[in-house]
PDB file of C-alpha atoms in Angstrom:
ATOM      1  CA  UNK A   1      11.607  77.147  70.256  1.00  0.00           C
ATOM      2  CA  UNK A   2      12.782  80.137  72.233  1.00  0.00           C
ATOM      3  CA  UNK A   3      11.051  80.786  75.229  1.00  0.00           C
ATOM      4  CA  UNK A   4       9.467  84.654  75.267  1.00  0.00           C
ATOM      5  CA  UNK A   5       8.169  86.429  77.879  1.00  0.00           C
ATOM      6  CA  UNK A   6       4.685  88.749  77.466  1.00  0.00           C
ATOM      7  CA  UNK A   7       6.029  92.959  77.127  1.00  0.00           C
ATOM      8  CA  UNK A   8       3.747  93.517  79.702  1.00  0.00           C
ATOM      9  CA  UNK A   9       5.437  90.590  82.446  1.00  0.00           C
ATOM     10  CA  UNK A  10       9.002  91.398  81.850  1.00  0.00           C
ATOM     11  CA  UNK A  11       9.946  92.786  84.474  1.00  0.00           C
ATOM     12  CA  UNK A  12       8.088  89.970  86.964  1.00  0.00           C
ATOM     13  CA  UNK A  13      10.332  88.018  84.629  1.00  0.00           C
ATOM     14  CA  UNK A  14      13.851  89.243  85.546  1.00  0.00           C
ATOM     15  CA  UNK A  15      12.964  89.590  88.948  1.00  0.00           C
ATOM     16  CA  UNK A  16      12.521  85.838  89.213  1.00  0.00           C
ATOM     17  CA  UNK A  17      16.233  85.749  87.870  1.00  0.00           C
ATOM     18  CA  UNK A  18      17.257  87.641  90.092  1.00  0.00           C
ATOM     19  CA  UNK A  19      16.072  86.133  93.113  1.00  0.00           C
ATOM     20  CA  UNK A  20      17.387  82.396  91.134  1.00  0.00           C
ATOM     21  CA  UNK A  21      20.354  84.479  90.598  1.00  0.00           C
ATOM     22  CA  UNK A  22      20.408  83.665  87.247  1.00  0.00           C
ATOM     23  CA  UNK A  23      21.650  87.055  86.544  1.00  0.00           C
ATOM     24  CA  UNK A  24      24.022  88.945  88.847  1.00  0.00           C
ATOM     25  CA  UNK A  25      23.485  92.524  87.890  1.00  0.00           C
ATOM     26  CA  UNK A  26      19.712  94.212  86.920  1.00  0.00           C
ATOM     27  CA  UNK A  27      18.896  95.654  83.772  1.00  0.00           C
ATOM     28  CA  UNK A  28      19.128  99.479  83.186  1.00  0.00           C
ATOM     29  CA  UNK A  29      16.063  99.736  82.994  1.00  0.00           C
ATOM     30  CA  UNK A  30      14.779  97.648  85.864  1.00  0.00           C
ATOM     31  CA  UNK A  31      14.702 101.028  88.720  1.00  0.00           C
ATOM     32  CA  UNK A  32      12.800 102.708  86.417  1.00  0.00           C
ATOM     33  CA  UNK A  33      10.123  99.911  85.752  1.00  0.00           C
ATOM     34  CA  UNK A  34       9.886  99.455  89.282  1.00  0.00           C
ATOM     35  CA  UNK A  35       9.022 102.895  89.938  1.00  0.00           C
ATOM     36  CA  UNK A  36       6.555 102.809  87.086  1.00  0.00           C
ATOM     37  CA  UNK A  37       5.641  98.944  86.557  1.00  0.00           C
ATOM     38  CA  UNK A  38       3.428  98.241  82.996  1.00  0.00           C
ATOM     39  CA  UNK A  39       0.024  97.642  82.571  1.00  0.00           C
ATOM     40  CA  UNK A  40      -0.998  94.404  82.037  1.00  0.00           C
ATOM     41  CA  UNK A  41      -2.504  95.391  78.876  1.00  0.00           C
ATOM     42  CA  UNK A  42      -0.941  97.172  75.858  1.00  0.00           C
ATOM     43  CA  UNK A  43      -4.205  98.883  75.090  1.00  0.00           C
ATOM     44  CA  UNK A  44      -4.560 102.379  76.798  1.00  0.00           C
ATOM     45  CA  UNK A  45      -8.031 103.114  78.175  1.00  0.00           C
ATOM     46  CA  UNK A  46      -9.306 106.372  78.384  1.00  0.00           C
ATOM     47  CA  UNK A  47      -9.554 108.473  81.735  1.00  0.00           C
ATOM     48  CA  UNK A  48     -12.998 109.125  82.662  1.00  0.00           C
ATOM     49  CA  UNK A  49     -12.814 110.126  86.264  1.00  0.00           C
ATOM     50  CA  UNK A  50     -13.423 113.288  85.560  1.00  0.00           C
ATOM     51  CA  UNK A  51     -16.122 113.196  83.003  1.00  0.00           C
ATOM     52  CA  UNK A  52     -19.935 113.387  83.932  1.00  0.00           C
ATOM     53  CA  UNK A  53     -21.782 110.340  82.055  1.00  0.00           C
ATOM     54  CA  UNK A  54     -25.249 111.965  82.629  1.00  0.00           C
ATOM     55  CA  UNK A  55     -24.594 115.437  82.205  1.00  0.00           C
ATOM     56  CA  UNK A  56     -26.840 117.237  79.383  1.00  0.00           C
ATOM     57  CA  UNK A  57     -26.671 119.777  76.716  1.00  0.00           C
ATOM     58  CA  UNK A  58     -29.239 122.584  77.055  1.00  0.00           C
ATOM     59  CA  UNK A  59     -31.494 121.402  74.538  1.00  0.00           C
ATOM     60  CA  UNK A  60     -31.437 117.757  75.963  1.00  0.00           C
ATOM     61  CA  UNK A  61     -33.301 118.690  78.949  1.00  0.00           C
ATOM     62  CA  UNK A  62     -36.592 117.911  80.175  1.00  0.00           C
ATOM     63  CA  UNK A  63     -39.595 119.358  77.570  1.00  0.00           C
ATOM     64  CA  UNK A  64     -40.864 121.839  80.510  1.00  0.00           C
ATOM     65  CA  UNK A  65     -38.950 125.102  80.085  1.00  0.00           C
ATOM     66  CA  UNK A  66     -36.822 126.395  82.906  1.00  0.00           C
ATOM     67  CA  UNK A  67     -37.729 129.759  85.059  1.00  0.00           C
ATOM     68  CA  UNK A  68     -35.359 131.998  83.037  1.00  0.00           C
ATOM     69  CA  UNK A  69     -36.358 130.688  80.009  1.00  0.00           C
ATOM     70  CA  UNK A  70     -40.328 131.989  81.393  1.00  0.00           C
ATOM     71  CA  UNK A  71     -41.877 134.903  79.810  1.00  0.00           C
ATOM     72  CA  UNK A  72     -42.796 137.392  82.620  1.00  0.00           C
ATOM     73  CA  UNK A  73     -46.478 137.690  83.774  1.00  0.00           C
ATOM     74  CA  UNK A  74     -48.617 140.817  82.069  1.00  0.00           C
ATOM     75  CA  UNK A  75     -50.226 143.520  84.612  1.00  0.00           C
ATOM     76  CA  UNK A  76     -53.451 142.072  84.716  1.00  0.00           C
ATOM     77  CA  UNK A  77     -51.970 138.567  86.518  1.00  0.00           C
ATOM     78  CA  UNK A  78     -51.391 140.874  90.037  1.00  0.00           C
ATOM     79  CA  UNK A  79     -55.073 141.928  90.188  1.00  0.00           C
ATOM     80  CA  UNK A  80     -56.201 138.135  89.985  1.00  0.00           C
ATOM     81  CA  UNK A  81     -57.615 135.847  93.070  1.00  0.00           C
ATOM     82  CA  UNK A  82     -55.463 132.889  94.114  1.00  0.00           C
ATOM     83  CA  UNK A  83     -58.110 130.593  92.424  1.00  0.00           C
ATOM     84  CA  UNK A  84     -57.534 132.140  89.157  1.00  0.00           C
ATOM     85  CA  UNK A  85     -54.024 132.583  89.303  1.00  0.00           C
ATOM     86  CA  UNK A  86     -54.042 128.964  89.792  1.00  0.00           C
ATOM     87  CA  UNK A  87     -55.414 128.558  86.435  1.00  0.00           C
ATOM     88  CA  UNK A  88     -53.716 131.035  84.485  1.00  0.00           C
ATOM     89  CA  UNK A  89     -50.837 129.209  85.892  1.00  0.00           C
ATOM     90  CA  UNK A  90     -51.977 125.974  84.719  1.00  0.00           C
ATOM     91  CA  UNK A  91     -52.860 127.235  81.547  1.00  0.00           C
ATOM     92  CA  UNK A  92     -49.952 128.829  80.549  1.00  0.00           C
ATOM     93  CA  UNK A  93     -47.870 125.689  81.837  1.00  0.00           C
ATOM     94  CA  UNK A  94     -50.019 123.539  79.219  1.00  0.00           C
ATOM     95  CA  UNK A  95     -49.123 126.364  76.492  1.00  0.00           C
ATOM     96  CA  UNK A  96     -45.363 126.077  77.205  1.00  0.00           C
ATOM     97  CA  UNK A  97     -45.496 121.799  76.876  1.00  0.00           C
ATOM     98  CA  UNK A  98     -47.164 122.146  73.834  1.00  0.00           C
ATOM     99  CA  UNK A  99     -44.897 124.735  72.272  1.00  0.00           C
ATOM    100  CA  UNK A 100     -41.717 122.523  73.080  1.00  0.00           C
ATOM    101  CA  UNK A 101     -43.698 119.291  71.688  1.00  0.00           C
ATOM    102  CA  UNK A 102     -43.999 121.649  68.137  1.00  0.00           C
ATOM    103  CA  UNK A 103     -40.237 122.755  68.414  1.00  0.00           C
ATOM    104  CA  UNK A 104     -38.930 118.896  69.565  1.00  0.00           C
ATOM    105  CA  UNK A 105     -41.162 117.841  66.297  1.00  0.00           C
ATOM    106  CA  UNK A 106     -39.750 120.039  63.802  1.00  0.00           C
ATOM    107  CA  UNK A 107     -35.820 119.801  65.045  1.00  0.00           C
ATOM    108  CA  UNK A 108     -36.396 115.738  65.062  1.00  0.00           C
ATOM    109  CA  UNK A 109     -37.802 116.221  61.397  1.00  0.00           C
ATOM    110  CA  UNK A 110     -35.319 118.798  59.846  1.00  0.00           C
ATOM    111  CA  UNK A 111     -32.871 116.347  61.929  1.00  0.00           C
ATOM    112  CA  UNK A 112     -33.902 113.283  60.178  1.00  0.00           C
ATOM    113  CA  UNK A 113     -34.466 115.000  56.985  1.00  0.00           C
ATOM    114  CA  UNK A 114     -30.536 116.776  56.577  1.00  0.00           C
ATOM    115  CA  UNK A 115     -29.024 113.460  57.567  1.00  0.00           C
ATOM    116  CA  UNK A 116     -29.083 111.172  54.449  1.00  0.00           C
ATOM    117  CA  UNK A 117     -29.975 107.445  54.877  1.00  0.00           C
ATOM    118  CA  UNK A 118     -26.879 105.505  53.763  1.00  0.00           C
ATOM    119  CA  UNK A 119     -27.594 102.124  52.308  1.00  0.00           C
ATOM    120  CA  UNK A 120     -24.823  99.408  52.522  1.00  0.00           C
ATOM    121  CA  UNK A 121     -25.556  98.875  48.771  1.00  0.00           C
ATOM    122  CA  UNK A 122     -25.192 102.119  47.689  1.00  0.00           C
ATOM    123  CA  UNK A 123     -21.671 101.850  45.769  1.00  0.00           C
ATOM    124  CA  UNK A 124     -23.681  98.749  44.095  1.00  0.00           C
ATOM    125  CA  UNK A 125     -26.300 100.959  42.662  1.00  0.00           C
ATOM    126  CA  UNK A 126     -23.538 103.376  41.101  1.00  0.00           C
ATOM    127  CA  UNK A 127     -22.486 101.328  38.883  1.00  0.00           C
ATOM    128  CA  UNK A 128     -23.020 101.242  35.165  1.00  0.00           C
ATOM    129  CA  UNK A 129     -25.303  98.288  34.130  1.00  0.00           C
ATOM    130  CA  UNK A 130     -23.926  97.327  30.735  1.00  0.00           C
ATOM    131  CA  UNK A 131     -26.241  96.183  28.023  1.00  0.00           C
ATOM    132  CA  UNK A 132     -26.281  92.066  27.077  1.00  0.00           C
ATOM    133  CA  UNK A 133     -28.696  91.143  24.747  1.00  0.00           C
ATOM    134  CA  UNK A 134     -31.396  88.405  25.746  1.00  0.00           C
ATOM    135  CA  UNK A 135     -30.590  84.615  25.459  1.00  0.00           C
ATOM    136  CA  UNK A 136     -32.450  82.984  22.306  1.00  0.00           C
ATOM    137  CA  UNK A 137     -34.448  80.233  23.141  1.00  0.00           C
ATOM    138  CA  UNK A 138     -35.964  78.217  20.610  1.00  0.00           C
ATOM    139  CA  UNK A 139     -38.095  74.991  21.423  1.00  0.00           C
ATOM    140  CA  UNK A 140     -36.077  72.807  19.346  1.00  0.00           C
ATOM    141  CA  UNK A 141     -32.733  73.336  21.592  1.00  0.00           C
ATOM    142  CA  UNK A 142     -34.193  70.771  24.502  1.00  0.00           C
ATOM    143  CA  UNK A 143     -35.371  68.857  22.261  1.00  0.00           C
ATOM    144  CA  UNK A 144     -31.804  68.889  19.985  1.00  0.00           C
ATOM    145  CA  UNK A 145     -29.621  68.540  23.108  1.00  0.00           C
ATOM    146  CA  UNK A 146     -31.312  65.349  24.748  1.00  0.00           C
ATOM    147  CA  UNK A 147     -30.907  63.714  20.834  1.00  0.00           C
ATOM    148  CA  UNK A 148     -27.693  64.801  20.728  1.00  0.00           C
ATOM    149  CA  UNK A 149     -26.921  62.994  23.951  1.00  0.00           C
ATOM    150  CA  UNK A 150     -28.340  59.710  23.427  1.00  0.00           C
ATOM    151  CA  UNK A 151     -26.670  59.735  19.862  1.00  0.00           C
ATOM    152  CA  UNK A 152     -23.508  61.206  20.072  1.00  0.00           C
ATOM    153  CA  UNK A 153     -22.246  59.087  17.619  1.00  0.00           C
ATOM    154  CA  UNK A 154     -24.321  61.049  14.731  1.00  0.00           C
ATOM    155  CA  UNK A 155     -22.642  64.306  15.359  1.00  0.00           C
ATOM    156  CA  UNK A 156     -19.818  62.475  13.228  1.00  0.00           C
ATOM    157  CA  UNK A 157     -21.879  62.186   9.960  1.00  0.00           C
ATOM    158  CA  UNK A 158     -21.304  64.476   7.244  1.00  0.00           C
ATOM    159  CA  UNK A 159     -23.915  66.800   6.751  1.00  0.00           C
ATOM    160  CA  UNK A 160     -24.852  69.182   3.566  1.00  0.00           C
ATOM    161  CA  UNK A 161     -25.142  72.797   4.583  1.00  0.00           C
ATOM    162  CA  UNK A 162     -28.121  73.889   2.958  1.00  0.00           C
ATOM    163  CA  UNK A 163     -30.942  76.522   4.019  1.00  0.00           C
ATOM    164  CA  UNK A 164     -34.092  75.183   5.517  1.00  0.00           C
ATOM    165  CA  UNK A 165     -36.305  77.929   4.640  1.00  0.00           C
ATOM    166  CA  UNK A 166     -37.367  80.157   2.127  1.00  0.00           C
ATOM    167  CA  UNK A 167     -38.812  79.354  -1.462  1.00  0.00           C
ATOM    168  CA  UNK A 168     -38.909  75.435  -2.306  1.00  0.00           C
ATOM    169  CA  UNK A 169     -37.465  74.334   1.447  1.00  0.00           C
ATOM    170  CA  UNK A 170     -40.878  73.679   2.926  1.00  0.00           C
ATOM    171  CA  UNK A 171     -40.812  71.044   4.207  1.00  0.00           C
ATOM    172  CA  UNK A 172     -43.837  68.322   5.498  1.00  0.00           C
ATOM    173  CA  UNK A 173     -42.978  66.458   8.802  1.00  0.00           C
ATOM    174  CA  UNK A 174     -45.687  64.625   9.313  1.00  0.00           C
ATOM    175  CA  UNK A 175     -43.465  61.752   7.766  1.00  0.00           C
ATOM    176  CA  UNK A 176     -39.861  61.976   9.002  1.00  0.00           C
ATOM    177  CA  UNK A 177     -38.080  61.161   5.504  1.00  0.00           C
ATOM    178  CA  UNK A 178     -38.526  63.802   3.068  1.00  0.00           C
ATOM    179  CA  UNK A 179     -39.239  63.606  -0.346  1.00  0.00           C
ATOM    180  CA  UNK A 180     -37.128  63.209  -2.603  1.00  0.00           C
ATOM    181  CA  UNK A 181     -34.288  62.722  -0.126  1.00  0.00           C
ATOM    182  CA  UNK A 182     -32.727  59.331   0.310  1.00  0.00           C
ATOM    183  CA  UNK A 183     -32.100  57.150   3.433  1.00  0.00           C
ATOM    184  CA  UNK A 184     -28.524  58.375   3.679  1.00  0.00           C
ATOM    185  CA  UNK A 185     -29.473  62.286   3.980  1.00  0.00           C
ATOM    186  CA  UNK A 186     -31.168  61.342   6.951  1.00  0.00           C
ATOM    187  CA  UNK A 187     -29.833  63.198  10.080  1.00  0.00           C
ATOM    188  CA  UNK A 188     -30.694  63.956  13.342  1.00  0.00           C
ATOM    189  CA  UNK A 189     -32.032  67.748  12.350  1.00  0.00           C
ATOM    190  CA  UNK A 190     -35.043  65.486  10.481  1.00  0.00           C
ATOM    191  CA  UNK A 191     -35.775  63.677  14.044  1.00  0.00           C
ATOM    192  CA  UNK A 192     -35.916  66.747  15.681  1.00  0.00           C
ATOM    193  CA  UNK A 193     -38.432  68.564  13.355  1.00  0.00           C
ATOM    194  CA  UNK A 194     -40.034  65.442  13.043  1.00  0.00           C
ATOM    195  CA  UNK A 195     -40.487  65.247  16.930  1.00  0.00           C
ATOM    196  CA  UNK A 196     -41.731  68.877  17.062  1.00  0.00           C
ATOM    197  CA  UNK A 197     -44.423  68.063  14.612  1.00  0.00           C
ATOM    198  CA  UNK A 198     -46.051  65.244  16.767  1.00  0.00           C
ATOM    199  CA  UNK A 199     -45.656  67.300  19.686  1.00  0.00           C
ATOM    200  CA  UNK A 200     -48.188  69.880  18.214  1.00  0.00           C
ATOM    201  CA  UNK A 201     -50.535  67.209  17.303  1.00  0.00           C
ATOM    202  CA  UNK A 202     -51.221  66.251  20.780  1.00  0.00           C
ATOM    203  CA  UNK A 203     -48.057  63.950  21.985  1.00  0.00           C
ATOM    204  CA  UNK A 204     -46.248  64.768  25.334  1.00  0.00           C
ATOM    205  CA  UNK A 205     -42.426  64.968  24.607  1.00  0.00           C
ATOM    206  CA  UNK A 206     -41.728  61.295  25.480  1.00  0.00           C
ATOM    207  CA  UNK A 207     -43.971  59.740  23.511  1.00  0.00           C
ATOM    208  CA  UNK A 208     -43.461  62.180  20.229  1.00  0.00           C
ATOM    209  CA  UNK A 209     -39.409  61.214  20.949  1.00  0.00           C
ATOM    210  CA  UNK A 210     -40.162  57.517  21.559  1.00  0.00           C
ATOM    211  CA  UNK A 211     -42.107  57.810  18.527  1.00  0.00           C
ATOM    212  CA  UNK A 212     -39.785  59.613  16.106  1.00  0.00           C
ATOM    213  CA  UNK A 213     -36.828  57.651  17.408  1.00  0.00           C
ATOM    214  CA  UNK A 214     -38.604  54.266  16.422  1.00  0.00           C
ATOM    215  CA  UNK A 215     -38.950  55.696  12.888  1.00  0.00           C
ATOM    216  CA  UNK A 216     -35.206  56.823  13.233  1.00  0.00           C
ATOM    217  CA  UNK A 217     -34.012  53.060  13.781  1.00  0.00           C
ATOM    218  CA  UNK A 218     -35.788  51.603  11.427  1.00  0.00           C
ATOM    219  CA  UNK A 219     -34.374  54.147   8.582  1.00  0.00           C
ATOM    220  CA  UNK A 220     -30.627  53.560   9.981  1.00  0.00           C
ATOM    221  CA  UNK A 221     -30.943  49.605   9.822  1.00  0.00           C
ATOM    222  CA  UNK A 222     -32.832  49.648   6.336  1.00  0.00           C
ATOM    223  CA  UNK A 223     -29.662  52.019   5.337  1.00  0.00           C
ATOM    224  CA  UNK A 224     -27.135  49.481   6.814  1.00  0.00           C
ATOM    225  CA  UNK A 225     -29.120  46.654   5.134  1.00  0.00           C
ATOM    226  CA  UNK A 226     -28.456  47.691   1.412  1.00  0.00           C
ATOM    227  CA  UNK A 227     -24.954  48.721   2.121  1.00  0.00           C
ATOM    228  CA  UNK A 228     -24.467  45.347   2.847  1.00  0.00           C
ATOM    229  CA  UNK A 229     -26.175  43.708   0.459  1.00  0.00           C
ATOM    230  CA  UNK A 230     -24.737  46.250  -2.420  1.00  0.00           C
ATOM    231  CA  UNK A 231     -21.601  44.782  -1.320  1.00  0.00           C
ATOM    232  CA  UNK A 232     -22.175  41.085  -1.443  1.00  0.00           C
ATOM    233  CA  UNK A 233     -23.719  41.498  -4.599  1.00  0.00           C
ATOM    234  CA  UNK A 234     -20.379  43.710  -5.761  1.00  0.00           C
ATOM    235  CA  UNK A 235     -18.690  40.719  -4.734  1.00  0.00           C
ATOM    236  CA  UNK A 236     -20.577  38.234  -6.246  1.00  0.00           C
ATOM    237  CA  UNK A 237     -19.870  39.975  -9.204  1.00  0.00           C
ATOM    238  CA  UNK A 238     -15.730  39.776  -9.157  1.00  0.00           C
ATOM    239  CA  UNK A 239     -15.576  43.383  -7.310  1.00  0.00           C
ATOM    240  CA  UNK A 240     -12.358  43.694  -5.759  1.00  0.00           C
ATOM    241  CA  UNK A 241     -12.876  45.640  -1.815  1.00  0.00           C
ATOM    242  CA  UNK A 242     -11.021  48.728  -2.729  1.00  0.00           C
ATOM    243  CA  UNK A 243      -8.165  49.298   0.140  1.00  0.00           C
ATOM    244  CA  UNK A 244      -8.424  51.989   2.392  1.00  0.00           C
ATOM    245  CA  UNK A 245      -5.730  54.786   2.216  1.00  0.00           C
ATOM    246  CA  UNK A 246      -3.768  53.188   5.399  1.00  0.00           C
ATOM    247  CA  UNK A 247      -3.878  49.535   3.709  1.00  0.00           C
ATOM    248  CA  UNK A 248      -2.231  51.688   0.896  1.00  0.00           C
ATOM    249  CA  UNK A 249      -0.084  53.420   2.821  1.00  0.00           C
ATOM    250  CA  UNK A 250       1.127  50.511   4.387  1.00  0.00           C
ATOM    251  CA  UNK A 251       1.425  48.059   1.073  1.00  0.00           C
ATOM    252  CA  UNK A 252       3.217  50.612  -0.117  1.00  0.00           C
ATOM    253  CA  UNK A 253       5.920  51.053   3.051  1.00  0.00           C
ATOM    254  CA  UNK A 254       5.843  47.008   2.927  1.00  0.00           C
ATOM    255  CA  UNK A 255       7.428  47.257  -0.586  1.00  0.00           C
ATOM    256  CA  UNK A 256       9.863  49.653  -0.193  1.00  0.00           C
ATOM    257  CA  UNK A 257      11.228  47.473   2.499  1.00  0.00           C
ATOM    258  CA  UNK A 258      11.590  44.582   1.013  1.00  0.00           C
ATOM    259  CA  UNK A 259      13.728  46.473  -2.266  1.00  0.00           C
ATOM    260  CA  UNK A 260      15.861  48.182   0.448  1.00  0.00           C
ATOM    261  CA  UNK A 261      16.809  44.259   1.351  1.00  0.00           C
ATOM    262  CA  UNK A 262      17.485  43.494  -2.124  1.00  0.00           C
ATOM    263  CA  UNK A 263      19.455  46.554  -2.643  1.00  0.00           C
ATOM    264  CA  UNK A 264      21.376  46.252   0.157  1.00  0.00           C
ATOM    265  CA  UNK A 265      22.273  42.208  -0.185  1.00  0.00           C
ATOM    266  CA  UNK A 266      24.042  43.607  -3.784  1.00  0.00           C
ATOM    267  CA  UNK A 267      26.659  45.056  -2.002  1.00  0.00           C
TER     268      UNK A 267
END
């Protein structure tokens, strides 16, 4: 890394050379920075020798008016004794204070009044607020996501698309499966409305979900109970366990092979 020397201690700099005699001839420049040597800083500062710091405008002054600002005395003041004069002195003095107090009142307010208040927000409050409509909320969505998330695995049931209200879709959920619905149309929609309805008979939600998820077990297991037995009984019968499209597919790719041998041991 290349040593650099500050702007402002250059010329210290190449003096030191010179003296080392490092360098055998000065710079151009070095008479004239000699004469006229930097500052130390870079930043000019502003000359005020010959400015008055406590100087004051006219209308800065004191609140008392000045003598050729006074009014001159009417006729009447001459004829006076010194005791009165005193007083119409003193008098008009208090006159003139409170006159400025009125005038130092009124410029302050017209002041404060033709000088806007600027708000650091301002540019905040220009801006066009554009119109969103208002989040739905329905009581069933807490209820639907915290199912959801225990059971994930029933998002992947089938499900019939069918409207849930209107004429002949009302519905009873005191008992969670309908009528006339079978074990297998059960879904997690049911659990939900089911859960809803014990909540408005008195349950908190834990115990109306503890509740209606109980049910919700006991439904699934009964369901998984006569698929299997169905089955045994299909194969007590002489049933045959139907193969699955990728058993199929693969029987099928198994066969080819083996007549691509065949085919091929011809030759």
């Amino acid at each position: 890394m290349v040593f650099r020397s500050p702007p402002a201690k250059v010329h210290n700099y190449v003096t030191k050379l010179l003296k080392a005699n490092l360098i055998k001839e000065p710079p151009v420049w070095y008479s004239a920075t000699t004469l006229s040597p930097p500052s130390p800083t870079l930043l000019r500062q502003r000359d005020l020798s010959g400015v008055k710091l406590d100087a004051q405008l006219p209308f800065e002054g004191p609140s008392e008016p000045s003598d050729e600002w006074k009014a001159p005395m009417p006729q009447w003041f001459a004829h006076l004794s010194g005791e009165q004069k005193a007083k119409a002195e003193e008098a008009r003095a208090e006159g003139a204070k409170e006159e400025a107090r009125e005038n130092e009142s009124t410029t302050t307010a017209s002041a404060s009044s033709s000088i806007p208040v600027r708000s650091s927000r301002c540019k905040k409050h220009l801006r066009w607020k554009t119109e969103r409509p208002r989040k739905i909320v329905y009581p069933e969505d807490r209820l639907r996501r915290r199912f959801y998330e225990d059971h994930p695995w029933e998002l992947r049931r089938p499900r019939c698309l069918i409207e849930t209200t209107g004429d002949g879709t009302q519905r009873d959920w005191s008992s969670l499966l309908q009528k006339g619905r079978s074990i297998s149309d059960l879904t997690g929609e049911d659990v939900i409305q089911h859960q809803l309805y014990l909540m408005s008979t008195g349950m908190t939600e834990r115990e109306a979900y503890h509740a209606a998820t109980q049910e919700f077990y006991l439904i699934r297991a009964q369901e998984e109970t006569e698929a299997r037995v169905a089955k045994a009984q299909a194969m007590a019968f002489g049933l045959k366990p139907r193969r699955s499209f990728v058993m199929s597919g693969l029987k099928r790719e198994e066969e080819a092979l083996l007549e691509a041998e065949k085919n091929a041991s011809m030759f």
